[in-house]
Amino acid sequence: MTKKVYKYRSHTQFDVVIVGSGPAGVHAAYPLTEAGLQVAIIDGGLDSKKRTSKPVNFSETDSSTAGHAYDLLRKSSYVFYKTYQLLKIKSDIEIIQSLAKGGLSEIWDGICDFFSKEELEKIGLPADIIQQEYQEVAKLINLKLKIPLDTHGRLILQSAKNKANLKNTVYQLPTAISYRASSSIEDLKRFKNFTYIPNQLVYTVKDKIEYVEIQSFSIDNSVMSTNRANYLILAAGSINTTRILLRSLGLFDYRTTFLTKAHFLTACLNFRTLTKKTNSKKSNFGQLAILSDETYHGLVAFFVQLYRFNTEVLHKSLKYIPLPKVIASMLLSFIISSLVIADIRFPVFESKNKFCRLLKKGDEDVLEISYKENRKELEIHRNEVNKISRQLRSLGLLPLKTVSDYVTVHYAGGVPFREVPTLLSVDKNGKLHQTNRIYSGDSSTWKALPAKSPTLTIMANARRVGKNVLRKFN
Ligand SMILES: Cc1cc2nc3c(=O)[nH]c(=O)nc-3n(C[C@H](O)[C@H](O)[C@H](O)COP(=O)(O)OP(=O)(O)OC[C@H]3O[C@@H](n4cnc5c(N)ncnc54)[C@H](O)[C@@H]3O)c2cc1C
């Protein structure tokens, strides 16, 4: 991270500063703001007024990192503005990060899921409290348990109902239609005691015994600023919360946890829709799922989200067809409305082969992320994928090709819950051990990552952490 310092600005002291305006940041802010505290969210993202549809300028990025995520980057440049330059990562897998008002929630379709009691406990979260917070978050984001399905969805669900002996559950995922965390910022701005500070990348944080000092710089002109708060909640997404803390504590070369899911994509043909006209605009993207009826070390053994095709997937699929691109493209457009993508995910636990550490490189630092599956994990996943293929067939879907996908948008770990303090860990309330005023409010604290979609639980936990901080004022 290069920071050219022109000026230095000092700011006021807040009761609570939250770093990050993604789903975690905004839901940590709600209980504190509603209670009347002086709350600020500092975010590295641009204010939405500066939103642009201009594609990312790849000449500014390291071309070796602009790989699989190219389509996403081009489509949503606002969400990824300067991410590759300012949030440097060295890794064999491709990790999607965001610098935006609203974080990564700005580009997805609000598909949510609830974790079971056992899953919450494995992560290190108090199940009873999170289950209550689920209800509060569901109201805030207007979560709908069932919305009408598209043709594919209806046919698949019907097949599942007709098969009395089907092993795994097929169900509809709850959806918060078009929820964007940036809309929560607008909602919070109605409170006079809430301040939104965009465009500021937090660099370091210091626990000064009586207050916390937060150092940031503006992403456009590198002006450094300092803010103070009685309490700080880091919610910059697990990777960037970890990065800020490793840097602030001078923990270079220190290996800490990193969790992301093993991930496979199976393209399937739904024969029954070949003759039916499907209205693609009316379809619900990724709303149907298959859940394993078995567990693996206490977490659901696999989760499959079924997507209708989209042009992005079409573009990706072309390279797997052993035909000239033009012919492959024509062939695909013929069957495209009958394609369903099964997105297969497995849970993950802390292990030596999966870690991250901050490396110092002169004036800059870069976060190294290592994610390797051992032989046993690879074997289990391969066997499960074969079993899932059989299940897909029984639902009327013909699996065509499976590829493993090394692009990740679901991640956790870095600052894990530990009863016995380590150099970088939190207690059960989310407070960083050895400090009195610094908390982590995102998935950096998780000890495991279930196969299901994580964001509803990220929001519920952030609310819980916000309330834990609120108790300090009472
Ligand atoms: C294409 C796509 C589809 C997805 N689909 C789903 C889905 O269907 N269901 C689901 O549950 N999840 C989905 N996700 C994942 C979901 O977006 C994330 O789990 C969620 O956004 C994580 O929330 P967060 O607040 O922890 O982090 P983020 O959303 O990453 O937000 C982090 C915030 O911190 C800010 N920030 C980062 N570093 C700094 C810094 N140093 N200083 C100041 N600010 C900083 C960023 O600007 C951002 O506002 C999807 C993601 C993508 C990209």
XYZ file of C-alpha atoms and ligand atoms in Angstrom:
527
model
C 0.000 0.000 0.000
C 1.714 3.254 -1.116
C 0.741 6.314 0.841
C 2.026 9.685 -0.179
C 1.289 12.091 2.671
C 0.363 15.638 1.687
C -1.577 16.888 4.682
C -2.643 15.669 8.068
C -6.132 16.238 9.419
C -7.448 15.570 12.879
C -11.052 14.793 13.679
C -13.480 14.627 16.566
C -13.936 11.881 19.099
C -16.917 9.524 18.705
C -18.486 7.126 21.169
C -18.055 4.288 18.695
C -16.270 4.108 15.348
C -17.052 1.221 13.005
C -14.688 0.437 10.150
C -16.477 -0.791 7.012
C -19.963 -0.160 5.629
C -20.702 -3.673 4.352
C -23.418 -5.907 5.871
C -21.355 -6.367 9.070
C -20.591 -2.663 9.594
C -24.124 -1.349 9.111
C -25.758 -3.993 11.306
C -23.250 -3.372 14.118
C -24.163 0.325 13.824
C -27.960 -0.036 14.199
C -28.295 -0.819 17.957
C -25.636 1.773 18.866
C -27.145 4.538 16.745
C -30.699 3.795 17.852
C -29.528 4.055 21.479
C -28.391 7.645 20.786
C -24.589 7.205 20.881
C -22.319 9.277 18.633
C -21.488 6.660 15.992
C -19.324 6.968 12.883
C -18.744 4.511 10.079
C -15.422 5.037 8.316
C -15.265 3.391 4.944
C -12.603 2.993 2.284
C -15.251 3.060 -0.425
C -16.337 5.979 -2.525
C -19.558 7.771 -1.751
C -22.228 6.461 -4.118
C -22.524 9.917 -5.727
C -19.210 9.138 -7.371
C -20.600 5.854 -8.638
C -19.549 5.100 -12.170
C -20.261 2.353 -14.636
C -16.825 2.875 -16.157
C -14.985 -0.465 -16.236
C -11.903 -0.878 -14.048
C -8.754 0.329 -15.748
C -6.688 -2.858 -15.933
C -3.536 -1.015 -16.900
C -3.446 0.100 -13.248
C -3.748 -3.459 -11.985
C -1.392 -6.358 -11.909
C -2.653 -8.399 -14.884
C -1.759 -11.685 -13.151
C -4.386 -10.938 -10.508
C -7.106 -9.917 -12.953
C -8.092 -13.477 -13.835
C -11.392 -15.278 -13.306
C -13.027 -12.270 -11.656
C -12.560 -10.199 -14.794
C -16.282 -10.234 -15.683
C -17.350 -9.229 -12.203
C -14.765 -6.459 -12.088
C -15.818 -5.032 -15.396
C -19.486 -5.113 -14.484
C -19.245 -3.509 -11.063
C -16.243 -1.214 -11.127
C -17.730 0.916 -8.324
C -17.599 -2.035 -5.914
C -13.994 -2.863 -6.808
C -12.626 0.646 -7.231
C -8.874 0.528 -6.429
C -9.260 -2.812 -4.639
C -6.401 -4.445 -6.508
C -4.061 -1.541 -5.810
C -4.943 -0.793 -2.175
C -5.839 -4.202 -0.711
C -2.908 -6.243 -2.008
C -3.138 -10.017 -1.813
C -0.723 -12.729 -2.852
C -2.527 -16.022 -3.336
C -3.042 -19.026 -5.593
C -6.786 -18.604 -5.343
C -8.663 -15.520 -6.461
C -10.213 -13.554 -3.626
C -12.868 -10.947 -4.368
C -12.743 -7.941 -2.055
C -14.582 -4.657 -2.084
C -13.964 -1.007 -1.371
C -17.449 0.434 -1.658
C -20.212 2.030 0.297
C -22.163 -1.133 1.179
C -19.252 -3.513 0.532
C -19.784 -6.701 -1.466
C -23.528 -6.653 -0.793
C -23.787 -4.113 -3.622
C -23.568 -6.842 -6.260
C -25.577 -9.805 -5.057
C -29.193 -10.813 -5.037
C -29.971 -11.026 -1.344
C -29.969 -14.836 -1.077
C -29.749 -15.793 2.612
C -29.806 -18.846 4.842
C -30.047 -19.661 8.540
C -27.321 -21.668 10.267
C -28.409 -24.480 12.574
C -27.672 -24.416 16.326
C -24.796 -26.909 15.807
C -23.311 -24.827 12.976
C -23.406 -21.651 15.082
C -21.707 -23.415 17.964
C -18.967 -24.832 15.711
C -18.249 -21.309 14.439
C -17.952 -20.125 18.052
C -21.197 -18.101 18.193
C -23.866 -18.299 20.945
C -26.751 -20.015 19.116
C -29.602 -18.670 21.280
C -28.526 -15.017 20.854
C -27.868 -15.324 17.109
C -31.259 -16.951 16.575
C -32.911 -13.914 18.212
C -30.788 -11.521 16.147
C -31.838 -13.367 12.968
C -35.389 -12.127 13.639
C -34.256 -8.488 14.031
C -32.089 -8.548 10.913
C -34.844 -10.273 8.900
C -37.137 -7.295 9.663
C -34.478 -4.711 8.777
C -33.622 -6.259 5.422
C -37.214 -7.279 4.622
C -36.339 -10.969 4.305
C -38.934 -13.020 2.451
C -39.099 -16.728 3.185
C -40.695 -17.606 -0.143
C -40.965 -15.684 -3.389
C -42.362 -17.138 -6.655
C -39.991 -19.510 -8.436
C -39.118 -19.529 -12.142
C -39.913 -22.462 -14.480
C -36.736 -24.363 -13.556
C -37.362 -23.863 -9.863
C -40.957 -25.073 -10.016
C -40.064 -28.200 -12.023
C -37.136 -29.117 -9.768
C -39.149 -28.627 -6.581
C -41.973 -30.714 -8.059
C -39.538 -33.581 -8.862
C -38.238 -33.427 -5.289
C -41.785 -33.655 -3.872
C -42.570 -36.629 -6.113
C -39.541 -38.600 -4.892
C -40.483 -39.974 -1.517
C -37.071 -41.676 -1.110
C -34.973 -38.586 -1.901
C -32.151 -38.378 0.638
C -31.191 -34.733 0.809
C -33.545 -31.799 1.376
C -34.452 -29.571 -1.576
C -35.718 -26.180 -0.390
C -36.288 -22.551 -1.238
C -33.779 -20.069 0.157
C -34.977 -16.926 1.966
C -34.345 -13.786 -0.072
C -34.034 -10.110 0.777
C -34.931 -8.769 -2.628
C -32.236 -6.345 -3.769
C -30.976 -5.628 -0.251
C -27.985 -3.276 -0.361
C -26.057 -2.306 2.772
C -25.684 1.170 1.213
C -29.450 1.629 1.736
C -28.886 0.940 5.451
C -26.354 3.804 5.465
C -29.025 6.112 4.070
C -31.418 4.844 6.749
C -28.839 5.460 9.504
C -28.151 8.968 8.186
C -31.645 9.970 9.404
C -30.154 9.938 12.927
C -28.341 13.182 13.865
C -25.915 11.182 16.038
C -24.699 9.109 13.050
C -21.812 10.148 10.782
C -20.707 8.441 7.585
C -17.094 9.079 6.586
C -16.476 7.716 3.061
C -13.323 7.506 1.012
C -11.048 6.820 4.027
C -8.943 3.673 4.111
C -8.139 2.732 7.694
C -4.473 1.948 7.982
C -3.804 1.318 11.699
C -5.693 1.364 15.005
C -4.162 1.883 18.475
C -5.622 1.112 21.896
C -4.501 4.176 23.923
C -6.036 2.922 27.226
C -8.550 5.812 27.463
C -9.593 5.825 23.821
C -8.820 4.188 20.481
C -6.949 6.090 17.779
C -7.831 5.280 14.176
C -5.462 6.362 11.406
C -6.746 6.489 7.860
C -5.918 8.072 4.530
C -8.096 9.279 1.720
C -8.019 6.846 -1.204
C -7.824 9.608 -3.789
C -5.296 12.120 -2.450
C -3.621 10.267 0.441
C -4.407 12.891 3.082
C -3.945 11.216 6.455
C -6.633 11.622 9.156
C -6.930 10.588 12.759
C -10.175 9.826 14.542
C -10.757 8.869 18.134
C -13.416 6.704 19.697
C -14.252 5.250 23.080
C -14.794 1.926 21.339
C -13.906 0.567 17.919
C -15.634 -2.190 15.939
C -13.694 -3.510 12.966
C -16.053 -4.727 10.219
C -13.938 -4.343 7.094
C -14.674 -7.901 5.902
C -12.684 -10.730 7.531
C -9.604 -10.319 5.318
C -9.258 -6.570 5.837
C -10.083 -6.628 9.545
C -7.270 -9.183 9.873
C -4.941 -7.048 7.750
C -5.585 -3.889 9.809
C -4.943 -5.731 13.096
C -1.811 -7.576 11.898
C -0.380 -4.252 10.734
C -1.441 -2.322 13.850
C 0.078 -4.932 16.180
C 3.247 -5.224 14.053
C 2.556 -8.946 13.556
C 4.425 -9.353 10.271
C 5.049 -12.976 9.172
C 2.595 -14.173 11.833
C 0.393 -17.001 10.505
C -3.243 -16.726 11.394
C -6.339 -18.630 10.280
C -8.044 -18.289 6.895
C -11.265 -20.043 5.890
C -12.926 -20.352 2.513
C -15.063 -23.127 1.069
C -14.098 -25.759 -1.438
C -16.248 -24.982 -4.410
C -17.350 -26.876 -7.553
C -19.622 -25.825 -10.412
C -21.640 -28.407 -12.360
C -23.391 -27.320 -15.559
C -26.641 -29.298 -15.981
C -29.230 -29.575 -18.713
C -32.879 -29.462 -17.689
C -34.498 -31.441 -20.560
C -38.020 -30.517 -19.477
C -37.424 -26.835 -20.264
C -36.038 -27.432 -23.794
C -39.552 -27.205 -25.169
C -40.842 -24.612 -22.704
C -40.497 -20.885 -23.150
C -38.804 -19.484 -20.030
C -38.999 -15.827 -19.220
C -35.417 -15.195 -18.067
C -36.254 -11.728 -16.715
C -38.806 -13.261 -14.347
C -36.480 -15.958 -12.985
C -35.112 -15.880 -9.491
C -31.401 -16.264 -9.510
C -30.020 -18.965 -7.213
C -33.096 -19.364 -5.041
C -33.241 -23.151 -4.794
C -30.847 -25.331 -2.790
C -30.022 -28.928 -1.902
C -28.855 -29.562 1.647
C -27.030 -32.707 2.691
C -28.787 -34.771 5.340
C -25.367 -35.736 6.753
C -22.930 -33.697 8.801
C -19.139 -33.508 8.687
C -17.584 -32.644 12.079
C -20.879 -31.024 13.084
C -21.418 -28.930 9.920
C -23.824 -29.805 7.104
C -21.693 -31.966 4.743
C -22.534 -30.017 1.567
C -24.786 -27.318 0.179
C -25.760 -26.930 -3.485
C -27.232 -23.674 -4.764
C -28.984 -23.959 -8.130
C -28.628 -21.021 -10.492
C -30.341 -20.397 -13.738
C -27.793 -19.606 -16.470
C -26.587 -16.071 -16.992
C -24.359 -14.522 -19.618
C -21.394 -14.502 -17.273
C -21.627 -18.248 -16.793
C -22.125 -18.675 -20.527
C -18.931 -16.749 -21.195
C -17.024 -18.844 -18.635
C -18.388 -22.123 -20.008
C -17.153 -21.453 -23.550
C -13.569 -22.327 -22.709
C -14.602 -25.832 -21.583
C -16.184 -26.758 -24.923
C -13.666 -28.416 -27.275
C -14.993 -26.588 -30.373
C -14.134 -23.303 -32.116
C -15.489 -20.392 -30.057
C -18.064 -19.280 -32.657
C -19.571 -22.777 -32.987
C -19.486 -23.342 -29.227
C -21.203 -20.000 -28.712
C -23.980 -20.876 -31.252
C -24.481 -24.288 -29.679
C -24.724 -22.829 -26.209
C -27.196 -20.127 -27.178
C -29.472 -22.924 -28.491
C -29.636 -24.747 -25.136
C -28.922 -21.815 -22.868
C -32.429 -21.420 -21.433
C -32.295 -25.065 -20.290
C -28.998 -24.766 -18.454
C -28.900 -24.879 -14.665
C -25.676 -24.391 -12.716
C -25.267 -26.418 -9.531
C -22.895 -24.502 -7.264
C -21.546 -27.144 -4.847
C -19.914 -25.985 -1.604
C -18.298 -27.776 1.329
C -17.706 -26.587 4.885
C -14.203 -25.718 6.053
C -12.316 -25.832 9.363
C -9.097 -24.263 10.640
C -6.017 -26.159 9.445
C -2.284 -25.636 8.933
C -2.626 -25.583 5.137
C -5.059 -22.696 5.231
C -3.591 -19.515 6.630
C -2.850 -15.868 6.000
C 0.079 -13.664 7.027
C 1.143 -10.096 6.407
C 4.452 -9.722 4.581
C 6.422 -6.490 4.702
C 7.772 -5.308 1.353
C 9.760 -2.122 1.882
C 7.239 0.644 2.589
C 4.304 -1.570 1.615
C 2.749 -4.743 2.906
C 0.925 -7.567 1.196
C -1.366 -10.206 2.663
C -0.336 -13.717 1.684
C -3.204 -16.206 1.642
C -2.585 -19.921 1.409
C -5.461 -22.295 0.797
C -4.599 -25.927 0.205
C -6.799 -28.954 0.654
C -5.191 -32.138 1.943
C -5.565 -35.531 0.221
C -8.360 -36.654 2.532
C -10.393 -33.488 1.899
C -9.915 -33.803 -1.871
C -11.044 -37.427 -1.806
C -14.134 -36.668 0.306
C -15.129 -33.816 -2.015
C -14.695 -35.908 -5.152
C -16.878 -38.682 -3.710
C -19.521 -36.199 -2.618
C -19.576 -34.530 -6.066
C -20.288 -37.975 -7.599
C -23.142 -38.558 -5.144
C -24.530 -35.069 -5.838
C -24.474 -35.803 -9.593
C -26.737 -38.803 -8.967
C -29.088 -36.645 -6.925
C -29.154 -34.001 -9.708
C -30.196 -36.722 -12.182
C -33.044 -37.796 -9.932
C -34.245 -34.162 -9.957
C -34.387 -34.221 -13.757
C -31.072 -32.408 -14.324
C -28.396 -33.964 -16.543
C -24.888 -33.056 -15.291
C -22.665 -32.092 -18.261
C -19.373 -30.941 -16.798
C -17.954 -30.160 -13.335
C -15.137 -27.685 -12.730
C -13.553 -26.668 -9.430
C -13.688 -22.936 -8.967
C -10.878 -21.039 -7.268
C -12.678 -17.707 -7.021
C -14.031 -16.945 -3.567
C -16.519 -14.412 -2.193
C -17.285 -16.278 1.056
C -14.448 -16.158 3.563
C -13.791 -15.938 7.296
C -11.132 -16.292 10.012
C -8.004 -14.335 10.889
C -8.958 -13.096 14.363
C -10.571 -16.246 15.816
C -12.487 -16.797 19.045
C -10.144 -18.285 21.646
C -10.780 -18.894 25.332
C -7.043 -18.754 26.019
C -5.635 -15.540 24.468
C -3.170 -15.816 21.592
C -1.345 -12.966 19.808
C -4.395 -12.358 17.580
C -7.755 -13.575 18.909
C -11.004 -12.376 20.463
C -13.067 -13.393 23.486
C -16.650 -14.676 23.200
C -17.991 -11.086 23.049
C -15.876 -10.247 20.002
C -13.366 -8.119 22.010
C -9.739 -8.397 20.980
C -7.781 -10.092 23.781
C -5.232 -7.812 25.474
C -7.217 -4.694 24.577
C -10.202 -3.049 26.261
C -11.774 -1.097 23.441
C -11.286 -2.948 20.159
C -13.866 -5.432 18.819
C -14.245 -7.445 15.636
C -17.769 -7.463 14.188
C -17.386 -9.550 11.029
C -16.596 -13.162 10.099
C -12.891 -12.752 11.002
C -13.799 -14.258 14.396
C -15.264 -17.506 13.033
C -13.565 -20.848 13.760
C -15.295 -22.660 10.895
C -17.214 -21.750 7.745
C -20.388 -23.723 7.018
C -21.229 -24.625 3.421
C -24.341 -22.394 3.358
C -24.488 -18.675 2.501
C -22.949 -16.719 5.376
C -24.173 -13.123 5.178
C -27.384 -13.343 7.225
C -25.284 -14.750 10.077
C -22.577 -12.091 9.513
C -25.300 -9.434 10.003
C -26.834 -11.153 13.062
C -23.430 -11.508 14.726
C -22.535 -7.872 13.950
C -25.724 -6.779 15.761
C -24.743 -8.930 18.722
C -21.270 -7.329 18.845
C -22.845 -3.846 18.536
C -25.045 -4.651 21.543
C -22.038 -5.950 23.527
C -20.347 -2.567 22.982
C -23.566 -0.730 23.895
C -23.527 -2.484 27.300
C -20.198 -0.770 28.040
C -22.030 2.586 28.038
C -24.873 1.367 30.197
C -20.952 -11.846 -6.645
C -21.209 -12.102 -5.189
C -22.332 -12.857 -4.819
C -22.593 -13.098 -3.472
N -23.713 -13.801 -3.151
C -24.017 -14.022 -1.859
C -25.223 -14.681 -1.510
O -26.047 -15.038 -2.356
N -25.475 -14.899 -0.195
C -24.605 -14.536 0.788
O -24.880 -14.796 1.963
N -23.452 -13.880 0.473
C -23.139 -13.612 -0.817
N -21.967 -12.958 -1.143
C -21.009 -12.658 -0.070
C -21.357 -11.378 0.682
O -21.295 -10.277 -0.185
C -20.358 -11.204 1.841
O -20.450 -12.320 2.701
C -20.658 -9.963 2.665
O -20.680 -8.805 1.868
C -19.620 -9.799 3.770
O -19.950 -8.653 4.513
P -18.841 -7.826 5.314
O -19.516 -6.607 5.828
O -18.192 -8.729 6.302
O -17.716 -7.448 4.249
P -17.770 -6.597 2.882
O -19.070 -6.705 2.226
O -16.555 -7.020 2.128
O -17.599 -5.084 3.349
C -16.365 -4.608 3.799
C -16.426 -3.098 3.907
O -15.222 -2.642 4.510
C -14.641 -1.592 3.746
N -13.183 -1.662 3.956
C -12.339 -2.683 3.633
N -11.092 -2.380 4.053
C -11.156 -1.171 4.650
C -10.199 -0.340 5.288
N -8.919 -0.708 5.426
N -10.614 0.863 5.757
C -11.908 1.263 5.642
N -12.862 0.501 5.068
C -12.478 -0.713 4.584
C -15.133 -1.818 2.324
O -15.189 -0.608 1.595
C -16.540 -2.389 2.562
O -17.489 -1.367 2.710
C -21.692 -12.649 -2.469
C -20.571 -11.882 -2.847
C -20.338 -11.612 -4.191
C -19.120 -10.794 -4.555
